[in-house]
Amino acid sequence: MTDAIAGAHGARLIAGAGGARLIDGKAVAASVRAEVAVRVAGLGFQPGLAVVLVGEDPASAVYVRNKDRAAAAAGIAAHTIRLPAATTEAALLAEVARLNADSAIDGILVQLPLPRHIAADRVIAAIDPAKDVDGFHPLNVGLLASGRPALVPCTPLGVMKLLAVAGVALSGARALVLGRSAIVGRPMAALLLAADATVTVAHSRTRDLPGECRRAEVLIAAIGRAGFVRGDWIAPGATVIDVGINRGADGRLCGDVAFAEAREIAGAITPVPGGVGPMTIACLLENTVTAAVRRRG
Ligand code: GUN
């Protein structure tokens, strides 16, 4: 059976032979990026995004290059600042202070992880919260935790957009977030709670993880372990959002969910690649415009 449904954002949610509808993150991200480009064109000024990369981590270099290209394609002035791995914390803090003071810069993102000799917490806390397009500054974390979101971390924001486009009703729904990282799990739980879901956060110390998963109507997997969530952990008809981006034993990209098994049971599911991944950069661009409008508007 193939059945294409056009959702908001023009997303095509395609029901495949396995049963579950596939939530097409690539298509939704493309439409968010197109929307951002339209907003930027109407601003009357060019928003600026600064991405700071310290060191030569190859995965980070790829992410940063993709962010740069996507920003430029949306009409945002992208400034990538590449600093050597031996950069001191003081020098990085000085760079952040310079970007805070630069009125042409609306968004600042310091790519993580940072070299071990630099305390990421101190660097994040030094970013002007109004320019914190990652939503990692303690002020933005606190606002989200208290139900008054300002700038929201990009990956969980992307997940919320996918759930909206897929037409998943969250009010009163049992949602399980698997993983408690500062970048995904914790802000994800806060956003689902703000959408009136009944939220459980599970993690490596949780007793009976399969049982917890089976109770979930909406399951968000963000633990960074390839194929960890098995098909028989999933409630029939549940919505499964796979945030994991892992390298499988065969060298191919795969998520935290055993996809072939899960799609037989789930009602809707995101693939990896092509699910949550493309949403992160799209939401970064959206956050940059949000920050620009709030600062200058
Ligand atoms: N490294 C991996 N994901 C992210 C992210 O969302 N933001 C930043 N700054 N670094 C990351």
PDB file of C-alpha atoms in Angstrom, residues 47-295:
ATOM      1  CA  PRO A  47      20.519  38.431   9.744  1.00  0.00           C
ATOM      2  CA  GLY A  48      23.988  37.248  10.733  1.00  0.00           C
ATOM      3  CA  LEU A  49      24.921  33.849  12.165  1.00  0.00           C
ATOM      4  CA  ALA A  50      28.359  33.155  13.630  1.00  0.00           C
ATOM      5  CA  VAL A  51      29.458  29.529  13.975  1.00  0.00           C
ATOM      6  CA  VAL A  52      32.602  28.950  16.007  1.00  0.00           C
ATOM      7  CA  LEU A  53      34.564  25.746  15.432  1.00  0.00           C
ATOM      8  CA  VAL A  54      37.537  24.967  17.670  1.00  0.00           C
ATOM      9  CA  GLY A  55      39.862  22.237  16.457  1.00  0.00           C
ATOM     10  CA  GLU A  56      39.708  19.778  13.580  1.00  0.00           C
ATOM     11  CA  ASP A  57      37.126  17.163  14.590  1.00  0.00           C
ATOM     12  CA  PRO A  58      36.048  15.864  11.142  1.00  0.00           C
ATOM     13  CA  ALA A  59      32.369  15.272  12.062  1.00  0.00           C
ATOM     14  CA  SER A  60      32.106  18.794  13.509  1.00  0.00           C
ATOM     15  CA  ALA A  61      33.757  20.219  10.391  1.00  0.00           C
ATOM     16  CA  VAL A  62      31.071  18.575   8.217  1.00  0.00           C
ATOM     17  CA  TYR A  63      28.239  19.869  10.455  1.00  0.00           C
ATOM     18  CA  VAL A  64      29.682  23.371  10.406  1.00  0.00           C
ATOM     19  CA  ARG A  65      30.080  23.393   6.637  1.00  0.00           C
ATOM     20  CA  ASN A  66      26.459  22.240   6.231  1.00  0.00           C
ATOM     21  CA  LYS A  67      25.245  24.969   8.598  1.00  0.00           C
ATOM     22  CA  ASP A  68      27.212  27.537   6.645  1.00  0.00           C
ATOM     23  CA  ARG A  69      25.753  26.474   3.301  1.00  0.00           C
ATOM     24  CA  ALA A  70      22.190  26.252   4.589  1.00  0.00           C
ATOM     25  CA  ALA A  71      22.427  29.717   6.151  1.00  0.00           C
ATOM     26  CA  ALA A  72      23.778  31.238   2.954  1.00  0.00           C
ATOM     27  CA  ALA A  73      21.030  29.532   0.898  1.00  0.00           C
ATOM     28  CA  ALA A  74      18.405  31.108   3.178  1.00  0.00           C
ATOM     29  CA  GLY A  75      19.918  34.583   2.767  1.00  0.00           C
ATOM     30  CA  ILE A  76      21.532  34.645   6.219  1.00  0.00           C
ATOM     31  CA  ALA A  77      25.084  36.008   6.422  1.00  0.00           C
ATOM     32  CA  ALA A  78      27.067  33.060   7.739  1.00  0.00           C
ATOM     33  CA  HIS A  79      30.406  33.686   9.448  1.00  0.00           C
ATOM     34  CA  THR A  80      32.422  30.610  10.325  1.00  0.00           C
ATOM     35  CA  ILE A  81      35.209  31.256  12.792  1.00  0.00           C
ATOM     36  CA  ARG A  82      37.753  28.441  12.785  1.00  0.00           C
ATOM     37  CA  LEU A  83      40.122  28.403  15.735  1.00  0.00           C
ATOM     38  CA  PRO A  84      43.012  26.009  16.328  1.00  0.00           C
ATOM     39  CA  ALA A  85      42.608  23.097  18.775  1.00  0.00           C
ATOM     40  CA  ALA A  86      45.146  24.726  21.109  1.00  0.00           C
ATOM     41  CA  THR A  87      42.977  27.860  21.537  1.00  0.00           C
ATOM     42  CA  THR A  88      42.774  28.742  25.229  1.00  0.00           C
ATOM     43  CA  GLU A  89      39.471  29.109  27.048  1.00  0.00           C
ATOM     44  CA  ALA A  90      40.308  32.785  27.608  1.00  0.00           C
ATOM     45  CA  ALA A  91      40.833  33.334  23.877  1.00  0.00           C
ATOM     46  CA  LEU A  92      37.525  31.607  23.059  1.00  0.00           C
ATOM     47  CA  LEU A  93      35.718  33.692  25.692  1.00  0.00           C
ATOM     48  CA  ALA A  94      37.246  36.805  24.126  1.00  0.00           C
ATOM     49  CA  GLU A  95      35.937  35.701  20.703  1.00  0.00           C
ATOM     50  CA  VAL A  96      32.454  35.156  22.164  1.00  0.00           C
ATOM     51  CA  ALA A  97      32.582  38.616  23.765  1.00  0.00           C
ATOM     52  CA  ARG A  98      33.537  40.127  20.399  1.00  0.00           C
ATOM     53  CA  LEU A  99      30.575  38.386  18.704  1.00  0.00           C
ATOM     54  CA  ASN A 100      28.216  39.463  21.528  1.00  0.00           C
ATOM     55  CA  ALA A 101      29.219  43.062  20.844  1.00  0.00           C
ATOM     56  CA  ASP A 102      28.951  42.814  17.042  1.00  0.00           C
ATOM     57  CA  SER A 103      25.582  44.287  16.048  1.00  0.00           C
ATOM     58  CA  ALA A 104      25.643  42.480  12.674  1.00  0.00           C
ATOM     59  CA  ILE A 105      25.604  39.102  14.468  1.00  0.00           C
ATOM     60  CA  ASP A 106      22.165  37.862  15.559  1.00  0.00           C
ATOM     61  CA  GLY A 107      23.033  34.248  16.350  1.00  0.00           C
ATOM     62  CA  ILE A 108      26.109  32.636  17.921  1.00  0.00           C
ATOM     63  CA  LEU A 109      26.718  28.900  17.888  1.00  0.00           C
ATOM     64  CA  VAL A 110      29.826  27.337  19.399  1.00  0.00           C
ATOM     65  CA  GLN A 111      30.120  23.845  17.938  1.00  0.00           C
ATOM     66  CA  LEU A 112      30.344  21.075  20.535  1.00  0.00           C
ATOM     67  CA  PRO A 113      32.255  19.106  21.638  1.00  0.00           C
ATOM     68  CA  LEU A 114      35.015  21.542  22.557  1.00  0.00           C
ATOM     69  CA  PRO A 115      38.600  20.409  23.240  1.00  0.00           C
ATOM     70  CA  ARG A 116      38.939  18.958  26.748  1.00  0.00           C
ATOM     71  CA  HIS A 117      40.925  21.898  28.143  1.00  0.00           C
ATOM     72  CA  ILE A 118      37.945  24.242  27.566  1.00  0.00           C
ATOM     73  CA  ALA A 119      34.917  24.213  29.910  1.00  0.00           C
ATOM     74  CA  ALA A 120      31.931  24.186  27.558  1.00  0.00           C
ATOM     75  CA  ASP A 121      29.599  25.365  30.366  1.00  0.00           C
ATOM     76  CA  ARG A 122      31.598  28.574  30.885  1.00  0.00           C
ATOM     77  CA  VAL A 123      31.680  29.271  27.141  1.00  0.00           C
ATOM     78  CA  ILE A 124      27.924  28.708  26.712  1.00  0.00           C
ATOM     79  CA  ALA A 125      27.181  30.907  29.734  1.00  0.00           C
ATOM     80  CA  ALA A 126      29.242  33.700  28.123  1.00  0.00           C
ATOM     81  CA  ILE A 127      27.043  33.852  25.006  1.00  0.00           C
ATOM     82  CA  ASP A 128      24.492  36.678  24.988  1.00  0.00           C
ATOM     83  CA  PRO A 129      21.215  34.778  25.723  1.00  0.00           C
ATOM     84  CA  ALA A 130      19.492  36.872  23.030  1.00  0.00           C
ATOM     85  CA  LYS A 131      21.959  35.463  20.458  1.00  0.00           C
ATOM     86  CA  ASP A 132      21.952  31.900  21.842  1.00  0.00           C
ATOM     87  CA  VAL A 133      20.473  30.148  18.779  1.00  0.00           C
ATOM     88  CA  ASP A 134      21.364  26.731  20.255  1.00  0.00           C
ATOM     89  CA  GLY A 135      19.168  27.464  23.290  1.00  0.00           C
ATOM     90  CA  PHE A 136      21.883  26.103  25.592  1.00  0.00           C
ATOM     91  CA  HIS A 137      22.445  29.203  27.773  1.00  0.00           C
ATOM     92  CA  PRO A 138      21.239  28.654  31.374  1.00  0.00           C
ATOM     93  CA  LEU A 139      18.727  31.507  30.989  1.00  0.00           C
ATOM     94  CA  ASN A 140      17.137  29.878  27.933  1.00  0.00           C
ATOM     95  CA  VAL A 141      17.272  26.449  29.602  1.00  0.00           C
ATOM     96  CA  GLY A 142      15.484  27.920  32.632  1.00  0.00           C
ATOM     97  CA  LEU A 143      12.846  29.682  30.540  1.00  0.00           C
ATOM     98  CA  LEU A 144      12.058  26.448  28.701  1.00  0.00           C
ATOM     99  CA  ALA A 145      11.975  24.453  31.950  1.00  0.00           C
ATOM    100  CA  SER A 146       9.500  26.934  33.427  1.00  0.00           C
ATOM    101  CA  GLY A 147       7.239  26.725  30.389  1.00  0.00           C
ATOM    102  CA  ARG A 148       8.216  30.100  28.883  1.00  0.00           C
ATOM    103  CA  PRO A 149      10.365  29.058  25.914  1.00  0.00           C
ATOM    104  CA  ALA A 150      12.498  31.743  24.266  1.00  0.00           C
ATOM    105  CA  LEU A 151      15.264  30.275  22.102  1.00  0.00           C
ATOM    106  CA  VAL A 152      14.755  26.498  22.061  1.00  0.00           C
ATOM    107  CA  PRO A 153      17.395  23.831  21.221  1.00  0.00           C
ATOM    108  CA  CYS A 154      17.204  23.017  17.509  1.00  0.00           C
ATOM    109  CA  THR A 155      16.878  19.227  17.504  1.00  0.00           C
ATOM    110  CA  PRO A 156      13.949  19.001  19.964  1.00  0.00           C
ATOM    111  CA  LEU A 157      12.306  21.950  18.189  1.00  0.00           C
ATOM    112  CA  GLY A 158      12.663  20.000  14.932  1.00  0.00           C
ATOM    113  CA  VAL A 159      11.043  16.952  16.536  1.00  0.00           C
ATOM    114  CA  MET A 160       8.056  19.066  17.643  1.00  0.00           C
ATOM    115  CA  LYS A 161       7.627  20.298  14.067  1.00  0.00           C
ATOM    116  CA  LEU A 162       7.711  16.722  12.732  1.00  0.00           C
ATOM    117  CA  LEU A 163       5.074  15.672  15.285  1.00  0.00           C
ATOM    118  CA  ALA A 164       2.894  18.624  14.265  1.00  0.00           C
ATOM    119  CA  VAL A 165       3.226  17.892  10.553  1.00  0.00           C
ATOM    120  CA  ALA A 166       2.480  14.213  11.156  1.00  0.00           C
ATOM    121  CA  GLY A 167      -0.720  15.256  12.946  1.00  0.00           C
ATOM    122  CA  VAL A 168       0.225  13.559  16.224  1.00  0.00           C
ATOM    123  CA  ALA A 169      -2.086  14.678  19.043  1.00  0.00           C
ATOM    124  CA  LEU A 170       0.085  15.349  22.098  1.00  0.00           C
ATOM    125  CA  SER A 171      -2.406  16.660  24.639  1.00  0.00           C
ATOM    126  CA  GLY A 172      -2.837  13.932  27.258  1.00  0.00           C
ATOM    127  CA  ALA A 173      -0.729  11.456  25.249  1.00  0.00           C
ATOM    128  CA  ARG A 174       1.800   9.215  27.002  1.00  0.00           C
ATOM    129  CA  ALA A 175       5.193  10.338  25.662  1.00  0.00           C
ATOM    130  CA  LEU A 176       8.478   8.657  26.512  1.00  0.00           C
ATOM    131  CA  VAL A 177      11.811  10.377  25.982  1.00  0.00           C
ATOM    132  CA  LEU A 178      14.653   7.903  25.954  1.00  0.00           C
ATOM    133  CA  GLY A 179      17.791   9.852  26.910  1.00  0.00           C
ATOM    134  CA  ARG A 180      18.432  12.792  29.251  1.00  0.00           C
ATOM    135  CA  SER A 181      21.107  14.843  27.485  1.00  0.00           C
ATOM    136  CA  ALA A 182      21.137  18.627  27.765  1.00  0.00           C
ATOM    137  CA  ILE A 183      21.025  18.931  23.965  1.00  0.00           C
ATOM    138  CA  VAL A 184      18.061  16.634  23.259  1.00  0.00           C
ATOM    139  CA  GLY A 185      16.447  14.598  26.061  1.00  0.00           C
ATOM    140  CA  ARG A 186      15.849  17.290  28.681  1.00  0.00           C
ATOM    141  CA  PRO A 187      14.611  20.071  26.360  1.00  0.00           C
ATOM    142  CA  MET A 188      12.543  17.476  24.471  1.00  0.00           C
ATOM    143  CA  ALA A 189      10.763  16.505  27.684  1.00  0.00           C
ATOM    144  CA  ALA A 190      10.105  20.183  28.488  1.00  0.00           C
ATOM    145  CA  LEU A 191       8.606  20.843  25.042  1.00  0.00           C
ATOM    146  CA  LEU A 192       6.368  17.764  25.202  1.00  0.00           C
ATOM    147  CA  LEU A 193       5.213  18.816  28.665  1.00  0.00           C
ATOM    148  CA  ALA A 194       4.466  22.310  27.357  1.00  0.00           C
ATOM    149  CA  ALA A 195       2.326  20.587  24.694  1.00  0.00           C
ATOM    150  CA  ASP A 196       0.348  18.857  27.500  1.00  0.00           C
ATOM    151  CA  ALA A 197       1.765  15.370  26.973  1.00  0.00           C
ATOM    152  CA  THR A 198       2.226  13.047  29.955  1.00  0.00           C
ATOM    153  CA  VAL A 199       6.001  12.800  29.843  1.00  0.00           C
ATOM    154  CA  THR A 200       8.366  10.122  31.122  1.00  0.00           C
ATOM    155  CA  VAL A 201      12.128  10.484  30.776  1.00  0.00           C
ATOM    156  CA  ALA A 202      13.925   7.129  30.653  1.00  0.00           C
ATOM    157  CA  HIS A 203      17.692   6.570  30.607  1.00  0.00           C
ATOM    158  CA  SER A 204      20.449   4.033  31.149  1.00  0.00           C
ATOM    159  CA  ARG A 205      19.477   3.496  34.826  1.00  0.00           C
ATOM    160  CA  THR A 206      15.755   3.058  34.153  1.00  0.00           C
ATOM    161  CA  ARG A 207      14.347  -0.305  35.273  1.00  0.00           C
ATOM    162  CA  ASP A 208      12.482  -2.249  32.581  1.00  0.00           C
ATOM    163  CA  LEU A 209      13.177   0.008  29.618  1.00  0.00           C
ATOM    164  CA  PRO A 210      11.240  -2.254  27.217  1.00  0.00           C
ATOM    165  CA  GLY A 211       8.179  -2.045  29.496  1.00  0.00           C
ATOM    166  CA  GLU A 212       8.409   1.750  29.729  1.00  0.00           C
ATOM    167  CA  CYS A 213       8.669   1.975  25.932  1.00  0.00           C
ATOM    168  CA  ARG A 214       5.653  -0.302  25.417  1.00  0.00           C
ATOM    169  CA  ARG A 215       3.459   2.116  27.404  1.00  0.00           C
ATOM    170  CA  ALA A 216       4.366   5.049  25.154  1.00  0.00           C
ATOM    171  CA  GLU A 217       2.052   6.410  22.477  1.00  0.00           C
ATOM    172  CA  VAL A 218       4.858   8.738  21.381  1.00  0.00           C
ATOM    173  CA  LEU A 219       8.411   7.419  21.698  1.00  0.00           C
ATOM    174  CA  ILE A 220      11.419   9.690  21.204  1.00  0.00           C
ATOM    175  CA  ALA A 221      14.703   7.768  21.059  1.00  0.00           C
ATOM    176  CA  ALA A 222      17.797   9.870  21.811  1.00  0.00           C
ATOM    177  CA  ILE A 223      20.377   7.640  23.440  1.00  0.00           C
ATOM    178  CA  GLY A 224      23.005   7.302  20.731  1.00  0.00           C
ATOM    179  CA  ARG A 225      23.060   3.490  20.523  1.00  0.00           C
ATOM    180  CA  ALA A 226      22.533   1.866  17.135  1.00  0.00           C
ATOM    181  CA  GLY A 227      19.354  -0.211  16.879  1.00  0.00           C
ATOM    182  CA  PHE A 228      18.847  -0.173  20.676  1.00  0.00           C
ATOM    183  CA  VAL A 229      15.032   0.064  20.608  1.00  0.00           C
ATOM    184  CA  ARG A 230      13.616  -3.218  19.297  1.00  0.00           C
ATOM    185  CA  GLY A 231      10.371  -3.707  17.424  1.00  0.00           C
ATOM    186  CA  ASP A 232       8.733  -5.564  20.311  1.00  0.00           C
ATOM    187  CA  TRP A 233       9.374  -2.562  22.616  1.00  0.00           C
ATOM    188  CA  ILE A 234       6.914  -0.513  20.583  1.00  0.00           C
ATOM    189  CA  ALA A 235       3.184  -0.251  21.188  1.00  0.00           C
ATOM    190  CA  PRO A 236       1.128  -1.041  18.076  1.00  0.00           C
ATOM    191  CA  GLY A 237       0.321   2.222  16.306  1.00  0.00           C
ATOM    192  CA  ALA A 238       2.763   4.351  18.346  1.00  0.00           C
ATOM    193  CA  THR A 239       4.608   7.300  16.809  1.00  0.00           C
ATOM    194  CA  VAL A 240       8.369   6.689  16.878  1.00  0.00           C
ATOM    195  CA  ILE A 241      10.840   9.557  16.445  1.00  0.00           C
ATOM    196  CA  ASP A 242      14.439   8.435  16.090  1.00  0.00           C
ATOM    197  CA  VAL A 243      16.960  11.139  16.993  1.00  0.00           C
ATOM    198  CA  GLY A 244      19.964   8.800  16.878  1.00  0.00           C
ATOM    199  CA  ILE A 245      22.630   9.163  14.218  1.00  0.00           C
ATOM    200  CA  ASN A 246      24.981   6.218  14.602  1.00  0.00           C
ATOM    201  CA  ARG A 247      27.357   4.298  12.407  1.00  0.00           C
ATOM    202  CA  GLY A 248      26.150   0.665  12.256  1.00  0.00           C
ATOM    203  CA  ALA A 249      28.427  -2.398  12.162  1.00  0.00           C
ATOM    204  CA  ASP A 250      28.139  -2.295   8.346  1.00  0.00           C
ATOM    205  CA  GLY A 251      29.383   1.315   8.322  1.00  0.00           C
ATOM    206  CA  ARG A 252      26.002   2.737   7.331  1.00  0.00           C
ATOM    207  CA  LEU A 253      24.165   5.498   9.184  1.00  0.00           C
ATOM    208  CA  CYS A 254      21.452   4.157  11.435  1.00  0.00           C
ATOM    209  CA  GLY A 255      19.281   5.387  14.275  1.00  0.00           C
ATOM    210  CA  ASP A 256      18.626   4.289  17.860  1.00  0.00           C
ATOM    211  CA  VAL A 257      15.632   2.228  16.695  1.00  0.00           C
ATOM    212  CA  ALA A 258      15.778  -1.122  14.880  1.00  0.00           C
ATOM    213  CA  PHE A 259      13.946   0.398  11.930  1.00  0.00           C
ATOM    214  CA  ALA A 260      12.908  -2.705   9.939  1.00  0.00           C
ATOM    215  CA  GLU A 261      11.298  -4.251  13.026  1.00  0.00           C
ATOM    216  CA  ALA A 262       9.792  -1.030  14.311  1.00  0.00           C
ATOM    217  CA  ARG A 263       8.056  -0.014  11.109  1.00  0.00           C
ATOM    218  CA  GLU A 264       6.030  -3.245  11.216  1.00  0.00           C
ATOM    219  CA  ILE A 265       4.510  -2.201  14.560  1.00  0.00           C
ATOM    220  CA  ALA A 266       4.573   1.600  14.741  1.00  0.00           C
ATOM    221  CA  GLY A 267       1.861   3.864  13.326  1.00  0.00           C
ATOM    222  CA  ALA A 268       4.373   6.460  12.113  1.00  0.00           C
ATOM    223  CA  ILE A 269       8.163   6.542  12.218  1.00  0.00           C
ATOM    224  CA  THR A 270      11.093   8.729  11.159  1.00  0.00           C
ATOM    225  CA  PRO A 271      13.830   7.111   9.056  1.00  0.00           C
ATOM    226  CA  VAL A 272      17.587   7.603   9.603  1.00  0.00           C
ATOM    227  CA  PRO A 273      18.922   9.302   7.588  1.00  0.00           C
ATOM    228  CA  GLY A 274      16.188  11.647   6.348  1.00  0.00           C
ATOM    229  CA  GLY A 275      14.184  12.044   9.557  1.00  0.00           C
ATOM    230  CA  VAL A 276      15.178  14.293  12.461  1.00  0.00           C
ATOM    231  CA  GLY A 277      18.685  15.075  11.130  1.00  0.00           C
ATOM    232  CA  PRO A 278      17.734  17.595   8.450  1.00  0.00           C
ATOM    233  CA  MET A 279      15.401  19.379  10.890  1.00  0.00           C
ATOM    234  CA  THR A 280      18.227  20.496  13.192  1.00  0.00           C
ATOM    235  CA  ILE A 281      19.816  22.871  10.706  1.00  0.00           C
ATOM    236  CA  ALA A 282      16.419  24.083   9.463  1.00  0.00           C
ATOM    237  CA  CYS A 283      15.509  24.998  13.056  1.00  0.00           C
ATOM    238  CA  LEU A 284      18.879  26.685  13.582  1.00  0.00           C
ATOM    239  CA  LEU A 285      18.055  28.985  10.665  1.00  0.00           C
ATOM    240  CA  GLU A 286      14.594  29.614  12.110  1.00  0.00           C
ATOM    241  CA  ASN A 287      16.104  30.418  15.527  1.00  0.00           C
ATOM    242  CA  THR A 288      18.512  32.843  13.860  1.00  0.00           C
ATOM    243  CA  VAL A 289      15.617  34.735  12.272  1.00  0.00           C
ATOM    244  CA  THR A 290      13.676  34.633  15.560  1.00  0.00           C
ATOM    245  CA  ALA A 291      16.691  36.069  17.396  1.00  0.00           C
ATOM    246  CA  ALA A 292      17.248  38.698  14.703  1.00  0.00           C
ATOM    247  CA  VAL A 293      13.631  39.886  14.776  1.00  0.00           C
ATOM    248  CA  ARG A 294      13.568  40.018  18.606  1.00  0.00           C
ATOM    249  CA  ARG A 295      16.856  41.911  18.788  1.00  0.00           C
TER     250      ARG A 295
END
